[in-house]
Amino acid sequence: MSDFIFQVVIALLLAKVLGEVLRKGDIHPIVGDILIGILLGPTLLGFLRPEGGIEYLASFGLIVLMFYTGLTSDIRTLARRKGLIMLTGVSGVAVTFILIFLACLGLGLGLWASVFIALALSNTATEVSAIIMERARGVDTEIKQIVIGASFIDDVLAVYLITLLRVFTEGTIATEVLILTSLKIVVFILAAIYISKLVVTRATNLIYKLLSSPPRMITTSIIIAFSLALVAKLAGLNEVIGAYLGGLAISRLREIHDPMLVNILRIESLSMNLRVMLESFLTPLFFLYVGVLYNATLSSEHVTILIALISLAATGKVVGCGLPILAVRKNLRDSLLVGAGMIGRGALESAIIVFALKANLITPEYYDIILTTTLTLTILAPLILKLVMKLTRKI
């Protein structure tokens, strides 16, 4: 235990120091967290291992982060913009998938390998988008919520499609499996939204008791976040979806008629406490873990495919997600900000390519290439958003 505590202290210290240096150079601190993870991980120094304590802390931080993201979202805004959010998410996945799939076929990869690589890289990491949008000063709140909502749609689509592909690659197309998977996703999301609405309108007294003090409110919120994350996992979905819906459920306290603004003040207090916890400890640990996972051994001959995948993965999101925003809002800056905000990749992509590797659909060589692409996009995402904000400031 003492060794692990020492490792965490050293890792956080180095990440914070590098983050401050990068911040002065106008570079996002996330980049520093990932680079320190690579430095201390198996690829270079071997000081940190991806399994064990740091993995559990990173998973804990990820769930808290997604709960916080849902908590700071306004479900009424999401509902009002649901058509645009869904169109943005689906369009981003479709355009990116097509570009990468065709490129992989052109580079000589097999059909299923091309499908899995395209699927793995067509998804936006909700957790990465959440952090980038949270730290992006000067971006309109509605744009932030569109990005988070669209990346949430991405995650749901990715989980759904990977389930379908698993059935196809096993050689049998079981209609009941496809129907069951579809029903689980729809029922889970609708149930979470409906029950939260029911609680807000019918159980006001219970809410006041549970949330009567900051410690009780934090404890109750964490229990809700992890409970819904567990239910999502049991339903075959990603845990982040459940945690995000848990945050959305608590955020509905804003809908209670409250002339004294007590509920809003409680939510703001909870958000502030969680934000401090995330920025000081949990978020850096999560991105340290992302860096520690990197263990690629790539040669110079892989540079071409690496550049192609990185370019197409970024372009697909900027074009696919940006065009619906441009068509609806008639604002080039908004469309570019949404496209740039959707570039980041994260944990779900890693899960997809691990499955593909174990199913012998891709070789370890291509596993490393995809992981390198994912990591590079995670590093580039905040930098590209920052660049877009500067270039479009006068638009």
GROMACS .gro file of C-alpha atoms in nm:
model
  395
    1MET     CA    1   0.000   0.000   0.000
    2SER     CA    2   0.280   0.244   0.090
    3ASP     CA    3   0.443   0.180  -0.249
    4PHE     CA    4   0.119   0.259  -0.430
    5ILE     CA    5   0.065   0.580  -0.230
    6PHE     CA    6   0.421   0.686  -0.313
    7GLN     CA    7   0.359   0.616  -0.685
    8VAL     CA    8   0.038   0.821  -0.686
    9VAL     CA    9   0.206   1.112  -0.505
   10ILE     CA   10   0.499   1.119  -0.750
   11ALA     CA   11   0.270   1.085  -1.054
   12LEU     CA   12   0.036   1.364  -0.942
   13LEU     CA   13   0.326   1.591  -0.849
   14LEU     CA   14   0.494   1.550  -1.188
   15ALA     CA   15   0.162   1.587  -1.372
   16LYS     CA   16   0.080   1.909  -1.185
   17VAL     CA   17   0.426   2.057  -1.246
   18LEU     CA   18   0.419   1.975  -1.617
   19GLY     CA   19   0.057   2.090  -1.639
   20GLU     CA   20   0.148   2.433  -1.502
   21VAL     CA   21   0.440   2.462  -1.745
   22LEU     CA   22   0.214   2.368  -2.038
   23ARG     CA   23  -0.059   2.604  -1.917
   24LYS     CA   24   0.184   2.896  -1.942
   25GLY     CA   25   0.245   2.792  -2.301
   26ASP     CA   26  -0.133   2.791  -2.359
   27ILE     CA   27  -0.143   2.409  -2.381
   28HIS     CA   28  -0.411   2.209  -2.201
   29PRO     CA   29  -0.298   2.036  -1.875
   30ILE     CA   30  -0.458   1.710  -1.997
   31VAL     CA   31  -0.163   1.677  -2.233
   32GLY     CA   32   0.074   1.686  -1.937
   33ASP     CA   33  -0.124   1.420  -1.750
   34ILE     CA   34  -0.106   1.181  -2.047
   35LEU     CA   35   0.263   1.246  -2.114
   36ILE     CA   36   0.354   1.180  -1.750
   37GLY     CA   37   0.150   0.859  -1.770
   38ILE     CA   38   0.353   0.749  -2.074
   39LEU     CA   39   0.680   0.844  -1.903
   40LEU     CA   40   0.603   0.655  -1.581
   41GLY     CA   41   0.423   0.364  -1.752
   42PRO     CA   42   0.555   0.036  -1.896
   43THR     CA   43   0.662   0.200  -2.223
   44LEU     CA   44   0.948   0.396  -2.063
   45LEU     CA   45   1.028   0.387  -1.689
   46GLY     CA   46   0.791   0.114  -1.569
   47PHE     CA   47   0.722   0.308  -1.248
   48LEU     CA   48   0.343   0.265  -1.284
   49ARG     CA   49   0.152  -0.043  -1.400
   50PRO     CA   50  -0.194  -0.024  -1.563
   51GLU     CA   51  -0.344  -0.287  -1.335
   52GLY     CA   52  -0.430  -0.255  -0.966
   53GLY     CA   53  -0.495   0.057  -0.762
   54ILE     CA   54  -0.452   0.322  -1.031
   55GLU     CA   55  -0.699   0.139  -1.255
   56TYR     CA   56  -0.962   0.143  -0.979
   57LEU     CA   57  -0.902   0.509  -0.898
   58ALA     CA   58  -0.924   0.600  -1.267
   59SER     CA   59  -1.253   0.408  -1.300
   60PHE     CA   60  -1.389   0.581  -0.989
   61GLY     CA   61  -1.286   0.920  -1.128
   62LEU     CA   62  -1.444   0.843  -1.464
   63ILE     CA   63  -1.782   0.766  -1.306
   64VAL     CA   64  -1.770   1.078  -1.086
   65LEU     CA   65  -1.672   1.285  -1.392
   66MET     CA   66  -1.966   1.159  -1.595
   67PHE     CA   67  -2.203   1.216  -1.303
   68TYR     CA   68  -2.072   1.573  -1.277
   69THR     CA   69  -2.123   1.620  -1.652
   70GLY     CA   70  -2.486   1.513  -1.623
   71LEU     CA   71  -2.532   1.727  -1.311
   72THR     CA   72  -2.415   2.042  -1.490
   73SER     CA   73  -2.635   1.973  -1.794
   74ASP     CA   74  -2.984   2.112  -1.825
   75ILE     CA   75  -3.220   1.836  -1.937
   76ARG     CA   76  -3.466   2.097  -2.063
   77THR     CA   77  -3.202   2.235  -2.300
   78LEU     CA   78  -3.112   1.882  -2.410
   79ALA     CA   79  -3.480   1.803  -2.468
   80ARG     CA   80  -3.529   2.125  -2.661
   81ARG     CA   81  -3.230   2.043  -2.882
   82LYS     CA   82  -3.274   1.663  -2.891
   83GLY     CA   83  -3.318   1.652  -3.270
   84LEU     CA   84  -3.002   1.851  -3.336
   85ILE     CA   85  -2.805   1.657  -3.074
   86MET     CA   86  -2.908   1.321  -3.220
   87LEU     CA   87  -2.839   1.434  -3.576
   88THR     CA   88  -2.495   1.566  -3.474
   89GLY     CA   89  -2.401   1.243  -3.297
   90VAL     CA   90  -2.522   1.010  -3.572
   91SER     CA   91  -2.373   1.222  -3.850
   92GLY     CA   92  -2.034   1.234  -3.678
   93VAL     CA   93  -2.027   0.856  -3.637
   94ALA     CA   94  -2.145   0.789  -3.993
   95VAL     CA   95  -1.903   1.024  -4.172
   96THR     CA   96  -1.602   0.914  -3.964
   97PHE     CA   97  -1.689   0.544  -4.001
   98ILE     CA   98  -1.720   0.568  -4.381
   99LEU     CA   99  -1.392   0.760  -4.423
  100ILE     CA  100  -1.187   0.522  -4.205
  101PHE     CA  101  -1.356   0.207  -4.336
  102LEU     CA  102  -1.277   0.297  -4.698
  103ALA     CA  103  -0.921   0.397  -4.606
  104CYS     CA  104  -0.859   0.065  -4.428
  105LEU     CA  105  -0.993  -0.131  -4.724
  106GLY     CA  106  -0.769   0.075  -4.952
  107LEU     CA  107  -0.467  -0.009  -4.735
  108GLY     CA  108  -0.536  -0.381  -4.779
  109LEU     CA  109  -0.704  -0.472  -4.450
  110GLY     CA  110  -0.976  -0.737  -4.438
  111LEU     CA  111  -1.347  -0.657  -4.421
  112TRP     CA  112  -1.404  -0.726  -4.050
  113ALA     CA  113  -1.075  -0.567  -3.945
  114SER     CA  114  -1.172  -0.254  -4.139
  115VAL     CA  115  -1.516  -0.252  -3.978
  116PHE     CA  116  -1.378  -0.281  -3.625
  117ILE     CA  117  -1.107  -0.019  -3.676
  118ALA     CA  118  -1.360   0.222  -3.827
  119LEU     CA  119  -1.605   0.157  -3.545
  120ALA     CA  120  -1.341   0.200  -3.275
  121LEU     CA  121  -1.229   0.535  -3.415
  122SER     CA  122  -1.572   0.675  -3.509
  123ASN     CA  123  -1.682   0.712  -3.147
  124THR     CA  124  -1.627   1.026  -2.939
  125ALA     CA  125  -1.524   0.974  -2.576
  126THR     CA  126  -1.790   1.140  -2.361
  127GLU     CA  127  -1.547   1.161  -2.069
  128VAL     CA  128  -1.281   1.343  -2.277
  129SER     CA  129  -1.536   1.580  -2.433
  130ALA     CA  130  -1.675   1.651  -2.087
  131ILE     CA  131  -1.337   1.755  -1.949
  132ILE     CA  132  -1.241   1.957  -2.256
  133MET     CA  133  -1.574   2.142  -2.261
  134GLU     CA  134  -1.565   2.202  -1.886
  135ARG     CA  135  -1.224   2.368  -1.913
  136ALA     CA  136  -1.301   2.557  -2.235
  137ARG     CA  137  -1.355   2.916  -2.127
  138GLY     CA  138  -1.546   3.132  -2.373
  139VAL     CA  139  -1.753   2.852  -2.530
  140ASP     CA  140  -2.129   2.902  -2.515
  141THR     CA  141  -2.303   2.677  -2.258
  142GLU     CA  142  -2.550   2.547  -2.516
  143ILE     CA  143  -2.263   2.446  -2.745
  144LYS     CA  144  -2.104   2.257  -2.454
  145GLN     CA  145  -2.428   2.072  -2.388
  146ILE     CA  146  -2.470   1.986  -2.757
  147VAL     CA  147  -2.119   1.836  -2.759
  148ILE     CA  148  -2.182   1.633  -2.442
  149GLY     CA  149  -2.523   1.520  -2.567
  150ALA     CA  150  -2.388   1.421  -2.909
  151SER     CA  151  -2.095   1.231  -2.757
  152PHE     CA  152  -2.347   1.052  -2.533
  153ILE     CA  153  -2.535   0.946  -2.849
  154ASP     CA  154  -2.198   0.830  -2.988
  155ASP     CA  155  -2.138   0.606  -2.687
  156VAL     CA  156  -2.484   0.450  -2.709
  157LEU     CA  157  -2.437   0.386  -3.082
  158ALA     CA  158  -2.091   0.237  -3.027
  159VAL     CA  159  -2.214  -0.005  -2.758
  160TYR     CA  160  -2.508  -0.104  -2.976
  161LEU     CA  161  -2.302  -0.156  -3.292
  162ILE     CA  162  -2.027  -0.353  -3.118
  163THR     CA  163  -2.296  -0.586  -2.982
  164LEU     CA  164  -2.435  -0.639  -3.331
  165LEU     CA  165  -2.089  -0.698  -3.476
  166ARG     CA  166  -2.012  -0.950  -3.202
  167VAL     CA  167  -2.319  -1.147  -3.315
  168PHE     CA  168  -2.225  -1.124  -3.683
  169THR     CA  169  -1.863  -1.233  -3.632
  170GLU     CA  170  -1.975  -1.537  -3.432
  171GLY     CA  171  -2.138  -1.659  -3.752
  172THR     CA  172  -2.500  -1.637  -3.640
  173ILE     CA  173  -2.744  -1.353  -3.671
  174ALA     CA  174  -2.975  -1.399  -3.373
  175THR     CA  175  -3.274  -1.171  -3.417
  176GLU     CA  176  -3.371  -1.204  -3.052
  177VAL     CA  177  -3.025  -1.078  -2.943
  178LEU     CA  178  -3.054  -0.771  -3.166
  179ILE     CA  179  -3.405  -0.694  -3.041
  180LEU     CA  180  -3.308  -0.750  -2.676
  181THR     CA  181  -3.004  -0.522  -2.704
  182SER     CA  182  -3.210  -0.247  -2.865
  183LEU     CA  183  -3.481  -0.277  -2.601
  184LYS     CA  184  -3.233  -0.266  -2.311
  185ILE     CA  185  -3.078   0.058  -2.434
  186VAL     CA  186  -3.411   0.232  -2.499
  187VAL     CA  187  -3.577   0.109  -2.178
  188PHE     CA  188  -3.279   0.201  -1.959
  189ILE     CA  189  -3.256   0.559  -2.087
  190LEU     CA  190  -3.631   0.622  -2.085
  191ALA     CA  191  -3.671   0.464  -1.740
  192ALA     CA  192  -3.396   0.682  -1.592
  193ILE     CA  193  -3.552   0.998  -1.736
  194TYR     CA  194  -3.909   0.903  -1.638
  195ILE     CA  195  -3.826   0.792  -1.282
  196SER     CA  196  -3.623   1.107  -1.219
  197LYS     CA  197  -3.919   1.316  -1.336
  198LEU     CA  198  -4.151   1.116  -1.111
  199VAL     CA  199  -3.927   1.161  -0.807
  200VAL     CA  200  -3.893   1.535  -0.866
  201THR     CA  201  -4.268   1.587  -0.894
  202ARG     CA  202  -4.397   1.334  -0.637
  203ALA     CA  203  -4.129   1.296  -0.369
  204THR     CA  204  -4.025   1.649  -0.285
  205ASN     CA  205  -4.018   1.588   0.092
  206LEU     CA  206  -3.793   1.283   0.052
  207ILE     CA  207  -3.557   1.486  -0.166
  208TYR     CA  208  -3.532   1.760   0.096
  209LYS     CA  209  -3.444   1.502   0.363
  210LEU     CA  210  -3.180   1.328   0.150
  211LEU     CA  211  -3.023   1.654   0.036
  212SER     CA  212  -3.060   1.857   0.354
  213SER     CA  213  -2.684   1.903   0.408
  214PRO     CA  214  -2.377   1.910   0.178
  215PRO     CA  215  -2.226   1.581   0.313
  216ARG     CA  216  -2.560   1.402   0.280
  217MET     CA  217  -2.612   1.544  -0.068
  218ILE     CA  218  -2.267   1.431  -0.186
  219THR     CA  219  -2.314   1.081  -0.038
  220THR     CA  220  -2.660   1.042  -0.192
  221SER     CA  221  -2.537   1.166  -0.529
  222ILE     CA  222  -2.239   0.928  -0.536
  223ILE     CA  223  -2.468   0.636  -0.446
  224ILE     CA  224  -2.704   0.730  -0.731
  225ALA     CA  225  -2.415   0.766  -0.976
  226PHE     CA  226  -2.260   0.429  -0.897
  227SER     CA  227  -2.596   0.251  -0.875
  228LEU     CA  228  -2.698   0.365  -1.223
  229ALA     CA  229  -2.348   0.287  -1.354
  230LEU     CA  230  -2.387  -0.067  -1.218
  231VAL     CA  231  -2.735  -0.104  -1.368
  232ALA     CA  232  -2.600   0.016  -1.704
  233LYS     CA  233  -2.319  -0.240  -1.685
  234LEU     CA  234  -2.564  -0.520  -1.602
  235ALA     CA  235  -2.776  -0.411  -1.899
  236GLY     CA  236  -2.476  -0.452  -2.129
  237LEU     CA  237  -2.407  -0.079  -2.165
  238ASN     CA  238  -2.106   0.129  -2.071
  239GLU     CA  239  -2.092   0.248  -1.708
  240VAL     CA  240  -2.042   0.610  -1.813
  241ILE     CA  241  -2.392   0.615  -1.963
  242GLY     CA  242  -2.547   0.525  -1.628
  243ALA     CA  243  -2.337   0.777  -1.436
  244TYR     CA  244  -2.426   1.053  -1.685
  245LEU     CA  245  -2.797   0.975  -1.650
  246GLY     CA  246  -2.757   0.982  -1.271
  247GLY     CA  247  -2.621   1.335  -1.293
  248LEU     CA  248  -2.906   1.436  -1.524
  249ALA     CA  249  -3.154   1.295  -1.272
  250ILE     CA  250  -3.015   1.506  -0.985
  251SER     CA  251  -3.000   1.812  -1.212
  252ARG     CA  252  -3.379   1.793  -1.245
  253LEU     CA  253  -3.406   1.944  -0.896
  254ARG     CA  254  -3.390   2.273  -1.086
  255GLU     CA  255  -3.741   2.195  -1.214
  256ILE     CA  256  -3.898   2.205  -0.865
  257HIS     CA  257  -4.084   2.530  -0.798
  258ASP     CA  258  -3.855   2.698  -0.548
  259PRO     CA  259  -3.894   3.076  -0.492
  260MET     CA  260  -3.603   3.076  -0.244
  261LEU     CA  261  -3.372   2.905  -0.499
  262VAL     CA  262  -3.267   2.651  -0.234
  263ASN     CA  263  -3.242   2.361  -0.479
  264ILE     CA  264  -3.040   2.558  -0.732
  265LEU     CA  265  -2.799   2.668  -0.461
  266ARG     CA  266  -2.763   2.307  -0.343
  267ILE     CA  267  -2.689   2.184  -0.694
  268GLU     CA  268  -2.436   2.462  -0.747
  269SER     CA  269  -2.270   2.375  -0.415
  270LEU     CA  270  -2.255   2.007  -0.508
  271SER     CA  271  -2.116   2.093  -0.852
  272MET     CA  272  -1.846   2.312  -0.700
  273ASN     CA  273  -1.741   2.043  -0.451
  274LEU     CA  274  -1.725   1.775  -0.721
  275ARG     CA  275  -1.538   2.007  -0.955
  276VAL     CA  276  -1.267   2.070  -0.695
  277MET     CA  277  -1.236   1.695  -0.635
  278LEU     CA  278  -1.215   1.625  -1.008
  279GLU     CA  279  -0.970   1.898  -1.107
  280SER     CA  280  -0.733   1.840  -0.816
  281PHE     CA  281  -0.724   1.462  -0.806
  282LEU     CA  282  -0.957   1.240  -1.009
  283THR     CA  283  -0.926   1.389  -1.358
  284PRO     CA  284  -0.542   1.396  -1.356
  285LEU     CA  285  -0.543   1.034  -1.235
  286PHE     CA  286  -0.775   0.927  -1.516
  287PHE     CA  287  -0.552   1.077  -1.785
  288LEU     CA  288  -0.240   0.946  -1.614
  289TYR     CA  289  -0.399   0.604  -1.649
  290VAL     CA  290  -0.468   0.667  -2.020
  291GLY     CA  291  -0.097   0.736  -2.064
  292VAL     CA  292   0.007   0.432  -1.858
  293LEU     CA  293  -0.201   0.207  -2.088
  294TYR     CA  294   0.011   0.310  -2.384
  295ASN     CA  295   0.260   0.034  -2.464
  296ALA     CA  296   0.301   0.056  -2.841
  297THR     CA  297   0.604  -0.069  -3.032
  298LEU     CA  298   0.559   0.092  -3.372
  299SER     CA  299   0.809   0.109  -3.656
  300SER     CA  300   0.861   0.376  -3.922
  301GLU     CA  301   0.660   0.176  -4.176
  302HIS     CA  302   0.345   0.241  -3.974
  303VAL     CA  303   0.373   0.620  -4.002
  304THR     CA  304   0.159   0.642  -4.318
  305ILE     CA  305  -0.138   0.451  -4.182
  306LEU     CA  306  -0.105   0.631  -3.848
  307ILE     CA  307  -0.119   0.974  -4.012
  308ALA     CA  308  -0.411   0.863  -4.230
  309LEU     CA  309  -0.614   0.734  -3.935
  310ILE     CA  310  -0.547   1.040  -3.719
  311SER     CA  311  -0.634   1.279  -4.003
  312LEU     CA  312  -0.952   1.097  -4.105
  313ALA     CA  313  -1.070   1.044  -3.747
  314ALA     CA  314  -1.040   1.418  -3.678
  315THR     CA  315  -1.177   1.529  -4.017
  316GLY     CA  316  -1.474   1.294  -3.991
  317LYS     CA  317  -1.583   1.453  -3.663
  318VAL     CA  318  -1.527   1.813  -3.770
  319VAL     CA  319  -1.723   1.760  -4.093
  320GLY     CA  320  -1.981   1.508  -3.971
  321CYS     CA  321  -2.067   1.692  -3.649
  322GLY     CA  322  -2.010   2.043  -3.780
  323LEU     CA  323  -2.239   2.031  -4.083
  324PRO     CA  324  -2.567   1.975  -3.891
  325ILE     CA  325  -2.478   2.264  -3.658
  326LEU     CA  326  -2.395   2.487  -3.955
  327ALA     CA  327  -2.721   2.392  -4.129
  328VAL     CA  328  -2.938   2.462  -3.823
  329ARG     CA  329  -2.761   2.748  -3.643
  330LYS     CA  330  -2.609   2.915  -3.954
  331ASN     CA  331  -2.295   2.987  -3.754
  332LEU     CA  332  -1.953   2.871  -3.878
  333ARG     CA  333  -1.785   2.927  -3.541
  334ASP     CA  334  -2.040   2.711  -3.357
  335SER     CA  335  -2.007   2.431  -3.613
  336LEU     CA  336  -1.626   2.430  -3.589
  337LEU     CA  337  -1.635   2.438  -3.208
  338VAL     CA  338  -1.872   2.140  -3.197
  339GLY     CA  339  -1.661   1.950  -3.451
  340ALA     CA  340  -1.340   2.021  -3.260
  341GLY     CA  341  -1.506   1.930  -2.930
  342MET     CA  342  -1.600   1.588  -3.070
  343ILE     CA  343  -1.246   1.485  -3.172
  344GLY     CA  344  -1.138   1.328  -2.840
  345ARG     CA  345  -1.127   0.949  -2.798
  346GLY     CA  346  -1.106   0.750  -2.474
  347ALA     CA  347  -1.196   0.441  -2.272
  348LEU     CA  348  -1.474   0.291  -2.485
  349GLU     CA  349  -1.250   0.281  -2.793
  350SER     CA  350  -0.994   0.079  -2.596
  351ALA     CA  351  -1.264  -0.170  -2.495
  352ILE     CA  352  -1.370  -0.214  -2.858
  353ILE     CA  353  -1.021  -0.286  -2.988
  354VAL     CA  354  -0.946  -0.523  -2.698
  355PHE     CA  355  -1.249  -0.726  -2.807
  356ALA     CA  356  -1.134  -0.717  -3.171
  357LEU     CA  357  -0.785  -0.834  -3.071
  358LYS     CA  358  -0.918  -1.124  -2.861
  359ALA     CA  359  -1.148  -1.226  -3.147
  360ASN     CA  360  -0.845  -1.230  -3.384
  361LEU     CA  361  -1.009  -0.966  -3.604
  362ILE     CA  362  -0.703  -0.743  -3.582
  363THR     CA  363  -0.337  -0.822  -3.516
  364PRO     CA  364  -0.141  -0.689  -3.215
  365GLU     CA  365   0.032  -0.460  -3.464
  366TYR     CA  366  -0.294  -0.291  -3.562
  367TYR     CA  367  -0.404  -0.287  -3.199
  368ASP     CA  368  -0.100  -0.070  -3.123
  369ILE     CA  369  -0.174   0.154  -3.421
  370ILE     CA  370  -0.535   0.214  -3.312
  371LEU     CA  371  -0.432   0.276  -2.952
  372THR     CA  372  -0.168   0.524  -3.068
  373THR     CA  373  -0.430   0.698  -3.284
  374THR     CA  374  -0.670   0.715  -2.988
  375LEU     CA  375  -0.402   0.853  -2.758
  376THR     CA  376  -0.286   1.109  -3.015
  377LEU     CA  377  -0.643   1.232  -3.067
  378THR     CA  378  -0.691   1.262  -2.691
  379ILE     CA  379  -0.382   1.483  -2.676
  380LEU     CA  380  -0.473   1.683  -2.988
  381ALA     CA  381  -0.840   1.742  -2.900
  382PRO     CA  382  -0.791   2.024  -2.645
  383LEU     CA  383  -0.517   2.179  -2.860
  384ILE     CA  384  -0.737   2.180  -3.172
  385LEU     CA  385  -1.030   2.328  -2.977
  386LYS     CA  386  -0.803   2.601  -2.843
  387LEU     CA  387  -0.680   2.676  -3.196
  388VAL     CA  388  -1.035   2.688  -3.334
  389MET     CA  389  -1.139   2.928  -3.056
  390LYS     CA  390  -0.851   3.161  -3.146
  391LEU     CA  391  -0.903   3.148  -3.522
  392THR     CA  392  -1.281   3.199  -3.501
  393ARG     CA  393  -1.285   3.465  -3.232
  394LYS     CA  394  -1.388   3.735  -3.480
  395ILE     CA  395  -1.644   3.524  -3.668
   0.00000   0.00000   0.00000
